[in-house]
Coordinates of C-alpha atoms and ligand atoms in Angstrom, one line a residue:
Chain A
M1 CA 111.5 103.7 250.0
I2 CA 115.3 104.5 250.0
F3 CA 115.2 104.8 246.4
Y4 CA 113.2 107.9 246.8
N5 CA 115.9 109.5 248.7
P6 CA 119.3 109.6 246.7
L7 CA 121.3 110.9 249.6
K8 CA 120.3 108.1 251.9
Y9 CA 120.6 105.7 248.9
L10 CA 124.1 106.9 248.2
E11 CA 125.1 106.8 252.0
S12 CA 123.9 103.1 251.9
K13 CA 126.4 102.2 249.3
K14 CA 129.4 103.4 251.6
N15 CA 131.3 100.1 252.6
S16 CA 132.9 99.5 255.8
A17 CA 135.9 101.7 255.2
G18 CA 133.9 104.6 254.4
W19 CA 134.8 104.5 250.7
R20 CA 132.1 105.4 248.7
I21 CA 132.2 103.1 245.8
W22 CA 129.3 104.7 243.7
G23 CA 129.5 107.7 241.4
M24 CA 128.9 106.4 237.6
I25 CA 127.0 108.9 235.5
E26 CA 125.4 107.2 232.6
F27 CA 123.4 109.1 229.7
K28 CA 121.6 107.7 227.0
N29 CA 120.3 109.1 223.7
I30 CA 120.5 112.6 224.8
R31 CA 118.9 115.0 222.5
K32 CA 118.5 118.7 223.0
S33 CA 117.7 121.6 220.3
F34 CA 117.0 125.1 220.8
G35 CA 114.1 125.9 218.4
E36 CA 115.2 124.9 215.0
K37 CA 118.7 124.2 216.0
V38 CA 119.7 120.8 217.1
V39 CA 122.4 121.1 219.4
L40 CA 122.8 117.5 220.9
D41 CA 122.0 114.6 218.8
D42 CA 121.6 111.2 220.2
V43 CA 124.5 111.2 222.6
S44 CA 125.2 108.5 224.8
H45 CA 128.1 107.8 227.2
V46 CA 129.2 106.6 230.6
M47 CA 131.2 108.8 232.8
E48 CA 133.4 106.5 235.2
T49 CA 134.4 107.1 238.8
G50 CA 137.9 108.2 240.1
K51 CA 138.7 109.3 236.5
A52 CA 138.8 112.5 234.4
N53 CA 136.1 112.2 232.0
L54 CA 136.7 114.7 229.0
I55 CA 134.3 116.0 226.8
I56 CA 136.1 117.4 223.9
G57 CA 135.0 119.4 220.6
Q58 CA 135.2 122.5 218.8
S59 CA 133.6 125.7 219.9
G60 CA 129.9 125.6 219.5
S61 CA 129.9 121.4 219.5
G62 CA 127.6 121.5 222.3
K63 CA 130.0 120.7 225.2
T64 CA 128.4 123.2 227.5
V65 CA 125.1 122.1 226.8
L66 CA 125.8 118.6 227.2
Q67 CA 127.2 119.4 230.8
K68 CA 124.3 121.5 231.7
C69 CA 122.1 118.8 230.5
L70 CA 123.8 116.3 232.9
V71 CA 123.5 118.6 236.1
G72 CA 119.9 119.7 235.1
L73 CA 120.4 123.3 234.2
F74 CA 119.3 122.6 230.7
E75 CA 116.3 119.9 230.4
P76 CA 117.0 117.6 227.7
D77 CA 114.5 117.0 225.0
E78 CA 114.8 113.1 225.0
G79 CA 116.9 110.6 226.7
E80 CA 117.9 109.5 230.0
I81 CA 120.5 110.6 232.8
I82 CA 121.4 107.9 235.3
Y83 CA 123.3 108.8 238.2
D84 CA 124.4 105.8 240.0
G85 CA 121.5 103.6 239.1
M86 CA 118.9 106.3 239.6
S87 CA 117.3 108.1 237.0
F88 CA 118.1 111.8 237.4
T89 CA 115.5 112.6 234.6
D90 CA 112.6 111.2 236.6
M91 CA 113.9 112.8 240.0
N92 CA 111.4 115.7 241.4
V93 CA 112.8 118.8 242.5
D94 CA 113.6 118.0 246.0
E95 CA 115.3 114.9 244.8
R96 CA 117.6 117.0 242.6
K97 CA 118.2 119.4 245.3
E98 CA 119.6 116.5 247.6
L99 CA 121.8 114.8 244.8
R100 CA 123.1 118.5 243.8
Q101 CA 124.6 118.8 247.3
Q102 CA 126.9 116.0 245.9
I103 CA 127.8 118.0 242.9
G104 CA 130.3 120.6 242.6
M105 CA 130.4 122.7 239.3
L106 CA 133.0 125.2 237.7
F107 CA 131.7 127.3 235.2
Q108 CA 133.3 128.6 232.2
G109 CA 133.1 132.0 233.4
S110 CA 133.8 131.0 237.4
A111 CA 130.4 132.5 238.1
L112 CA 131.9 133.6 241.7
F113 CA 129.3 135.6 243.6
D114 CA 131.0 139.0 243.1
S115 CA 129.4 140.8 246.1
M116 CA 131.3 138.4 248.3
T117 CA 135.0 137.9 249.1
V118 CA 136.9 134.7 248.2
E119 CA 136.4 133.4 251.8
Q120 CA 132.7 134.1 251.7
N121 CA 132.3 132.7 248.4
I122 CA 134.0 129.3 249.5
M123 CA 132.3 129.2 252.9
F124 CA 129.0 129.9 251.4
P125 CA 128.0 126.1 250.5
L126 CA 129.2 125.4 254.1
D127 CA 126.9 128.1 255.5
M128 CA 124.0 126.8 253.6
F129 CA 124.4 123.0 254.3
T130 CA 126.3 122.3 257.6
K131 CA 125.8 123.3 261.1
N132 CA 129.8 123.7 261.8
N133 CA 130.9 126.8 263.6
F134 CA 132.8 129.5 262.3
R135 CA 136.0 128.3 263.1
D136 CA 135.7 124.9 261.6
K137 CA 134.2 126.6 258.5
L138 CA 137.1 128.7 258.3
K139 CA 139.4 125.9 258.7
R140 CA 137.9 124.1 255.7
V141 CA 138.2 127.0 253.5
N142 CA 141.7 127.8 254.2
E143 CA 142.3 123.7 253.7
V144 CA 140.6 124.2 250.3
L145 CA 142.4 127.2 249.5
A146 CA 145.7 125.8 250.2
R147 CA 144.7 122.8 248.1
V148 CA 144.4 125.0 245.0
N149 CA 147.7 126.9 245.8
L150 CA 145.9 130.1 246.7
E151 CA 146.6 131.6 250.0
G152 CA 146.2 135.0 251.5
V153 CA 143.6 136.0 249.3
N154 CA 140.7 135.3 251.7
K155 CA 139.5 138.9 252.0
K156 CA 139.9 140.0 248.1
Y157 CA 136.9 140.4 245.9
P158 CA 136.6 138.3 243.0
A159 CA 137.0 141.5 240.9
E160 CA 140.5 141.9 242.2
L161 CA 141.5 138.4 241.1
S162 CA 143.0 137.5 237.7
G163 CA 141.2 134.8 235.6
G164 CA 143.5 131.9 236.7
M165 CA 142.9 132.8 240.4
K166 CA 139.2 133.0 239.6
K167 CA 139.2 129.8 238.3
R168 CA 141.0 128.4 241.2
V169 CA 138.5 129.9 243.6
G170 CA 135.8 128.4 241.6
I171 CA 137.3 125.0 242.0
A172 CA 137.9 125.6 245.6
R173 CA 134.2 126.4 246.1
A174 CA 133.3 123.5 243.7
I175 CA 135.0 121.1 246.2
V176 CA 134.6 122.6 249.6
L177 CA 131.9 120.0 250.5
N178 CA 133.7 117.2 249.1
P179 CA 131.5 116.6 246.3
K180 CA 131.1 113.2 244.6
F181 CA 130.7 114.6 241.1
L182 CA 132.9 117.4 239.9
F183 CA 131.9 119.2 236.7
C184 CA 134.4 121.8 235.0
D185 CA 133.5 123.9 232.0
E186 CA 136.9 124.6 230.2
P187 CA 138.7 125.1 233.4
N188 CA 141.8 126.4 231.4
S189 CA 140.3 128.8 228.9
G190 CA 142.0 131.8 228.5
L191 CA 145.1 130.8 230.8
D192 CA 148.7 130.5 229.9
P193 CA 149.7 127.1 229.2
Q194 CA 151.8 126.8 232.6
T195 CA 148.7 127.8 234.6
S196 CA 146.4 125.7 232.7
M197 CA 148.7 122.7 233.5
V198 CA 148.8 123.6 237.1
I199 CA 145.0 123.6 237.2
D200 CA 144.7 120.4 235.2
K201 CA 146.9 118.7 237.6
L202 CA 145.3 119.9 240.7
I203 CA 141.7 118.7 239.1
L204 CA 143.5 115.3 238.4
D205 CA 144.7 115.1 241.7
I206 CA 141.8 115.9 243.6
T207 CA 139.7 113.3 241.5
R208 CA 142.3 110.6 242.2
E209 CA 142.4 111.4 246.1
F210 CA 138.7 111.6 246.7
N211 CA 137.8 109.2 243.9
M212 CA 135.5 111.5 242.4
T213 CA 133.7 111.5 239.2
T214 CA 135.0 114.5 237.1
V215 CA 133.7 115.5 233.9
I216 CA 135.8 118.2 232.0
N217 CA 135.0 120.3 228.9
T218 CA 137.9 121.3 227.2
H219 CA 139.3 122.0 223.7
D220 CA 142.9 122.2 225.0
M221 CA 145.1 119.7 223.7
N222 CA 147.7 119.8 226.6
S223 CA 144.6 119.0 229.0
V224 CA 143.8 116.0 226.7
M225 CA 147.1 114.5 226.4
E226 CA 147.4 115.2 230.2
M227 CA 144.5 113.7 231.8
G228 CA 142.3 112.2 229.0
E229 CA 141.2 108.9 230.5
N230 CA 138.0 108.5 229.1
I231 CA 137.3 111.1 226.1
I232 CA 134.1 111.6 224.3
Y233 CA 134.5 113.8 221.1
L234 CA 131.4 115.9 220.1
F235 CA 131.3 116.9 216.7
E236 CA 128.2 119.1 215.9
G237 CA 126.4 117.7 218.5
K238 CA 126.8 114.2 217.5
K239 CA 129.3 111.7 219.6
E240 CA 132.1 111.3 216.9
W241 CA 134.4 109.3 218.8
T242 CA 135.4 107.9 222.2
G243 CA 138.5 106.5 223.7
N244 CA 141.3 107.6 225.9
K245 CA 144.4 109.7 225.2
K246 CA 146.5 106.9 223.8
D247 CA 143.7 106.0 221.5
I248 CA 143.9 109.4 220.1
I249 CA 147.4 109.1 219.0
F250 CA 146.7 106.1 216.7
S251 CA 143.2 107.1 215.7
K252 CA 142.4 107.0 212.2
N253 CA 139.2 109.4 212.5
E254 CA 139.9 112.3 210.2
R255 CA 137.8 114.7 212.2
L256 CA 139.4 114.0 215.4
N257 CA 142.7 114.1 213.9
N258 CA 141.8 117.4 212.3
F259 CA 140.6 118.8 215.6
I260 CA 143.4 117.4 218.0
F261 CA 146.4 117.9 216.0
A262 CA 145.3 121.2 214.1
S263 CA 148.9 122.8 213.7
E264 CA 151.7 121.3 211.8
F265 CA 153.9 121.1 214.7
L266 CA 151.3 118.9 216.6
Q267 CA 150.8 116.6 213.4
D268 CA 154.5 116.3 213.4
A269 CA 154.6 115.3 216.9
K270 CA 152.0 112.7 216.2
D271 CA 153.8 111.2 213.3
M272 CA 156.8 111.1 215.7
R273 CA 154.9 109.1 218.1
M274 CA 153.7 106.7 215.7
L275 CA 157.1 106.1 214.4
E276 CA 158.2 105.6 217.8
A277 CA 155.7 103.1 218.9
K278 CA 156.4 101.3 215.5
G279 CA 160.0 101.0 216.6
K280 CA 161.4 103.2 213.8
I281 CA 162.8 105.6 216.1
S282 CA 165.0 103.9 218.4
D283 CA 165.7 106.3 221.5
D284 CA 166.7 109.8 221.9
R285 CA 169.9 109.5 219.9
D286 CA 168.3 111.9 217.3
M287 CA 167.7 114.4 220.0
D288 CA 171.3 114.2 221.2
E289 CA 172.3 115.0 217.6
L290 CA 170.0 117.8 217.6
L291 CA 171.1 119.6 220.8
K292 CA 174.8 119.2 219.5
G293 CA 173.8 121.1 216.7
D294 CA 172.5 123.6 218.8
K295 CA 175.6 124.3 220.6
L296 CA 177.5 124.7 217.6
D297 CA 175.8 127.9 216.8
Chain B
M1 CA 129.7 116.2 259.1
F2 CA 128.0 117.6 255.8
T3 CA 123.9 117.3 256.5
R4 CA 120.8 118.5 255.9
P5 CA 120.2 121.9 254.6
E6 CA 119.9 124.3 257.4
N7 CA 119.5 127.6 255.8
M8 CA 116.9 129.7 257.7
R9 CA 119.9 131.7 259.2
M10 CA 121.2 132.3 255.7
Y11 CA 117.8 133.7 254.6
W12 CA 117.8 135.8 257.7
K13 CA 121.5 137.1 257.0
E14 CA 120.2 138.0 253.6
L15 CA 117.2 139.6 254.6
M16 CA 119.1 141.7 257.0
H17 CA 121.6 142.5 254.2
Q18 CA 118.8 143.7 251.8
C19 CA 117.2 145.7 254.7
V20 CA 120.3 147.5 254.9
E21 CA 120.9 147.9 251.2
I22 CA 117.2 149.1 250.5
G23 CA 116.5 150.9 253.6
I24 CA 119.6 152.7 254.6
G25 CA 120.7 152.9 250.7
S26 CA 118.0 155.1 249.7
L27 CA 117.5 156.9 253.1
G28 CA 119.6 160.0 251.8
I29 CA 117.4 160.6 248.4
V30 CA 114.2 159.9 250.7
I31 CA 115.2 162.9 253.3
I32 CA 116.0 165.2 250.5
I33 CA 113.0 165.0 248.4
S34 CA 110.6 165.0 251.1
F35 CA 112.0 167.9 252.6
F36 CA 111.7 169.7 249.5
M37 CA 108.4 168.5 248.6
G38 CA 106.9 169.9 251.8
A39 CA 108.8 173.2 251.4
V40 CA 107.6 173.8 248.0
S41 CA 104.0 172.7 248.5
A42 CA 103.7 175.2 251.4
V43 CA 105.2 178.1 249.3
Q44 CA 103.0 177.1 246.4
T45 CA 99.6 176.7 248.2
S46 CA 100.2 180.2 249.8
Y47 CA 100.6 181.6 246.4
Q48 CA 97.4 179.8 245.2
L49 CA 95.2 180.9 248.2
V50 CA 94.7 184.7 247.6
S51 CA 91.7 185.2 249.2
P52 CA 92.3 187.0 252.7
L53 CA 89.1 185.2 253.7
I54 CA 91.0 182.0 254.1
P55 CA 92.9 181.5 257.2
L56 CA 96.6 181.1 257.0
T57 CA 96.1 177.6 258.9
T58 CA 94.5 176.2 256.0
I59 CA 98.2 176.2 254.3
A60 CA 99.1 173.9 256.9
Q61 CA 96.4 171.5 256.8
I62 CA 96.7 171.3 252.9
V63 CA 100.4 170.7 252.9
R64 CA 99.7 167.9 255.8
D65 CA 97.3 166.4 253.7
T66 CA 99.1 166.3 250.5
V67 CA 102.0 165.1 251.9
I68 CA 100.4 162.3 253.8
L69 CA 98.1 161.3 251.1
E70 CA 100.1 161.5 247.9
F71 CA 103.7 163.0 248.0
A72 CA 105.2 160.8 250.8
P73 CA 103.6 157.5 249.6
T74 CA 103.3 157.8 245.6
V75 CA 106.1 160.4 244.7
V76 CA 108.5 158.8 247.3
C77 CA 107.8 155.4 245.8
I78 CA 108.0 156.3 242.3
V79 CA 111.6 157.5 242.9
L80 CA 112.3 154.3 244.9
A81 CA 111.1 152.6 242.1
G82 CA 114.0 153.9 240.0
V83 CA 116.5 153.7 242.8
V84 CA 115.8 150.2 244.5
G85 CA 114.0 148.7 241.3
S86 CA 116.9 149.4 239.0
K87 CA 119.2 147.9 241.7
I88 CA 117.2 144.8 242.1
A89 CA 116.9 144.1 238.6
S90 CA 120.5 144.6 237.6
E91 CA 121.8 142.8 240.5
L92 CA 119.6 139.7 239.7
G93 CA 120.4 140.2 235.9
N94 CA 124.1 140.2 236.5
M95 CA 123.7 137.2 238.6
R96 CA 121.9 135.5 236.0
V97 CA 124.3 136.3 232.9
S98 CA 127.3 135.5 234.7
E99 CA 125.7 132.1 235.8
Q100 CA 125.9 133.2 239.4
I101 CA 122.3 131.8 239.7
D102 CA 123.3 128.7 237.9
A103 CA 125.9 128.0 240.5
L104 CA 123.5 128.6 243.4
E105 CA 121.1 126.2 241.6
I106 CA 123.9 123.5 241.3
M107 CA 124.5 123.7 245.1
G108 CA 120.9 122.6 245.6
I109 CA 119.7 126.1 246.4
N110 CA 116.1 127.1 245.6
T111 CA 117.3 130.2 244.1
K112 CA 113.9 132.0 243.5
S113 CA 113.2 132.1 247.1
Y114 CA 116.5 132.4 248.4
L115 CA 117.4 135.4 245.9
I116 CA 113.8 136.9 245.7
M117 CA 112.0 136.5 248.9
P118 CA 114.5 138.5 251.0
K119 CA 114.3 141.3 248.5
I120 CA 110.5 141.5 248.7
A121 CA 110.6 141.3 252.2
A122 CA 113.1 143.6 252.8
C123 CA 111.2 146.4 250.8
L124 CA 108.1 145.5 252.7
I125 CA 109.8 146.3 256.0
T126 CA 111.8 149.3 255.0
I127 CA 109.7 151.4 252.2
P128 CA 106.9 151.8 254.5
M129 CA 109.3 153.2 257.2
L130 CA 110.9 155.5 254.8
V131 CA 107.3 156.5 253.8
V132 CA 106.4 157.5 257.4
L133 CA 109.8 159.3 257.7
S134 CA 109.0 161.1 254.4
M135 CA 105.7 162.3 255.8
V136 CA 107.4 163.9 258.8
L137 CA 110.2 165.4 256.9
G138 CA 107.7 167.1 254.3
I139 CA 105.6 168.6 257.1
V140 CA 108.7 169.8 258.8
G141 CA 109.9 171.0 255.4
G142 CA 106.6 173.1 254.9
R143 CA 106.9 174.6 258.4
L144 CA 110.7 175.7 257.9
A145 CA 109.7 177.2 254.6
G146 CA 106.6 179.0 255.7
A147 CA 108.8 180.5 258.4
A148 CA 111.5 181.4 256.1
T149 CA 109.5 182.9 253.6
K150 CA 107.4 184.7 256.2
I151 CA 104.2 183.3 254.7
L152 CA 103.2 182.1 258.4
S153 CA 104.4 181.5 261.7
T154 CA 105.5 178.5 263.1
D155 CA 102.9 178.7 265.7
T156 CA 100.1 179.1 263.1
Y157 CA 101.4 176.2 261.1
D158 CA 101.3 174.0 264.3
M159 CA 97.8 175.0 265.0
G160 CA 97.0 174.3 261.1
L161 CA 98.5 170.6 261.3
I162 CA 96.1 169.6 264.2
L163 CA 92.9 171.2 262.7
N164 CA 90.6 168.5 261.2
F165 CA 93.3 165.8 261.1
V166 CA 92.0 162.6 259.4
P167 CA 93.9 159.4 261.2
Y168 CA 92.4 157.4 258.4
N169 CA 94.6 159.1 255.7
V170 CA 97.6 158.0 257.5
F171 CA 96.2 154.4 257.3
F172 CA 95.4 154.8 253.6
A173 CA 99.0 156.0 252.9
L174 CA 100.3 153.1 254.5
V175 CA 97.9 150.8 252.5
K176 CA 99.6 152.5 249.5
A177 CA 103.1 152.1 250.7
Y178 CA 102.8 148.3 251.3
T179 CA 101.3 147.8 247.9
F180 CA 103.9 149.9 246.1
S181 CA 106.6 148.3 248.0
F182 CA 105.6 144.9 246.8
I183 CA 105.2 146.2 243.3
I184 CA 108.8 147.8 243.3
S185 CA 110.5 144.8 244.6
S186 CA 108.7 142.0 242.6
I187 CA 108.7 143.4 239.2
P188 CA 112.1 144.3 239.0
S189 CA 113.0 140.8 240.6
Y190 CA 110.9 139.2 237.7
Y191 CA 112.7 141.2 234.9
G192 CA 116.0 140.5 236.6
Y193 CA 115.8 136.9 237.0
Y194 CA 114.6 136.2 233.8
V195 CA 117.3 138.2 231.7
K196 CA 118.7 136.3 228.9
G197 CA 121.8 137.4 227.2
G198 CA 124.4 139.9 228.3
A199 CA 125.4 143.3 229.8
L200 CA 123.0 145.1 227.4
E201 CA 120.1 143.1 228.3
I202 CA 120.7 143.7 231.8
G203 CA 120.5 147.4 231.1
R204 CA 117.4 146.9 229.2
S205 CA 115.7 145.0 231.6
S206 CA 116.3 147.2 234.1
T207 CA 115.0 150.2 232.7
K208 CA 111.9 148.2 231.6
S209 CA 111.2 146.9 235.0
V210 CA 111.5 150.8 236.4
V211 CA 109.1 151.9 233.6
V212 CA 106.7 149.0 234.3
S213 CA 106.9 149.4 238.1
C214 CA 106.2 153.2 237.7
V215 CA 103.0 152.6 235.6
M216 CA 102.0 150.0 238.0
I217 CA 102.2 152.4 241.0
L218 CA 100.2 154.8 239.3
F219 CA 97.5 152.3 238.4
A220 CA 97.5 150.8 241.8
D221 CA 97.4 154.4 243.2
Y222 CA 94.2 155.3 241.3
V223 CA 92.8 151.7 242.2
L224 CA 93.2 152.3 245.9
A225 CA 92.1 155.7 245.9
A226 CA 88.8 154.8 244.2
L227 CA 88.1 151.9 246.6
L228 CA 89.2 153.6 249.9
L229 CA 88.6 157.1 249.4
N230 CA 85.2 156.8 247.6
K231 CA 82.5 157.9 250.5
Ligands
LIG301 N1 120.7 129.0 225.9 C1 120.6 128.7 224.5 N2 119.8 129.1 223.5 C2 120.1 128.9 222.1 N3 121.1 128.1 221.6 C3 122.0 127.8 222.7 C4 122.2 128.1 223.9 N4 123.1 127.7 224.5 C5 123.9 127.1 223.5 N5 123.3 127.3 222.5 C6 123.7 126.7 221.0 O1 124.4 125.5 221.0 C7 125.4 125.3 220.5 C8 126.5 124.7 221.5 O2 126.8 125.6 222.3 P1 127.8 125.2 223.5 O3 127.8 126.4 224.5 O4 127.5 123.9 224.2 O5 129.3 125.1 222.7 P2 130.8 125.0 223.3 O6 131.1 123.4 222.8 O7 130.4 124.7 224.9 O8 131.5 125.9 222.9 P3 132.7 126.5 223.7 O9 133.8 125.6 223.6 O10 132.8 127.7 222.8 O11 132.5 127.0 225.0 C9 126.0 126.5 219.9 O12 125.8 126.5 218.6 C10 125.0 127.7 220.6 O13 124.5 128.6 219.6
LIG302 MG1 131.4 126.0 226.2

């Protein structure tokens, strides 16, 4: 009856080297509405292992709702969600609880426990689910804090941190148990481009390093271009387009183009890339001339 | 390394934390109101008993019985419904709105039992203790007020205290205290846990939970009196 115990089942899929070779999330025909309003309409896709899987779309297009459906915070009205061959939709409460110990999630608003210090926040999952002694747990906490480039804030409360620091603590808490699945809801909304970049890189690195299945909601173009390996574009609750960051540049989908290359600047950048790809701009000769012009001023 | 949930210790820790928050947190207000309730009831009782035929010890008896039967359990619990209830409702409401409850849920924790049970248990442990403390302080308050206003000496008061003492009243007060503790913790937990919306709704639900708990306390007070004091 191994199939009724997700953890055992997942464990059994470890190969001899201890690598976990599983981690696909597949969802089929997800439909979700709140009252009259249809938020998700027949969305299907496969989230791949070891990759950053991006859900992109305008504000209000249903990204958060889709992600919450995937982890079971919302129950979809129709459709099926499959974690590595096991139907999440059919799991009972206990099976879900066990699977969730393999899930880390970063919420749009960080969702740190504000009565606890940073250290206690990150240690919380360890306290709950491991039997390690305090020293080992502390070591692990410091390890993940170092991983997100945040050291020396152990004793601070979430209210004393900046938005970006909170996000990073959120990531640290999400990855402290080495989850197999990482969900990030707009990891860089409200952050400056540089910090966003740092966080994107971090998520991407962790994903690669631990071969996780990472699902990221974003409407930040830099992130899309930085880590878009498997992108699903939602438009008003429907799957409008799917592909990777290279496909985006050559995509003829009007809505996607308008969404991604919203500004004239980005539109120009896209055109440049197109020309470059077609061999119409040879190399960086033009750039040199531009720079020369700059120096003359 | 990362194995089965072993969270009994965490539940225990949370319970202790809540006991401190709820018990120690409302100690001050309970001390103040009990003391003055006792003092005022001593003075007012003597004011109302004008006949010289009634012995002074009666004042002590009346103070003792009203404090034990009504003031300590009911009034203190109504005050605590405001203090503790709004705290519980707004704490849970804030956790709900800022997605902290979802975060716990995602970790695979049963949030209803982890967040609500320790609060109810802590109330059941600490509030009856506070009520007993309140009885003692109310009676002491009456004694000091009686002496200070020269209404009756402390000796007369002490004599009155042991006159016709009915231990059943204390039992009845404790039954009330346990019932009210459950009301004070469970109703605000419900309102807080199921908040939808933002900061405004947190405030609203916490106010509502206090109002509902107070009404429930008074209603339960009546029902218990009818059931247990009806000879
Ligand atoms: N709990 C809810 N009850 C009712 N409607 C909801 C609820 N949550 C979301 N919605 C609706 O679903 C739609 C999609 O919301 P969602 O939060 O998924 O958007 P989003 O793509 O994440 O946007 P953003 O980029 O701004 O976070 C919105 O129109 C919203 O009004
Ligand atoms: Mg969102």
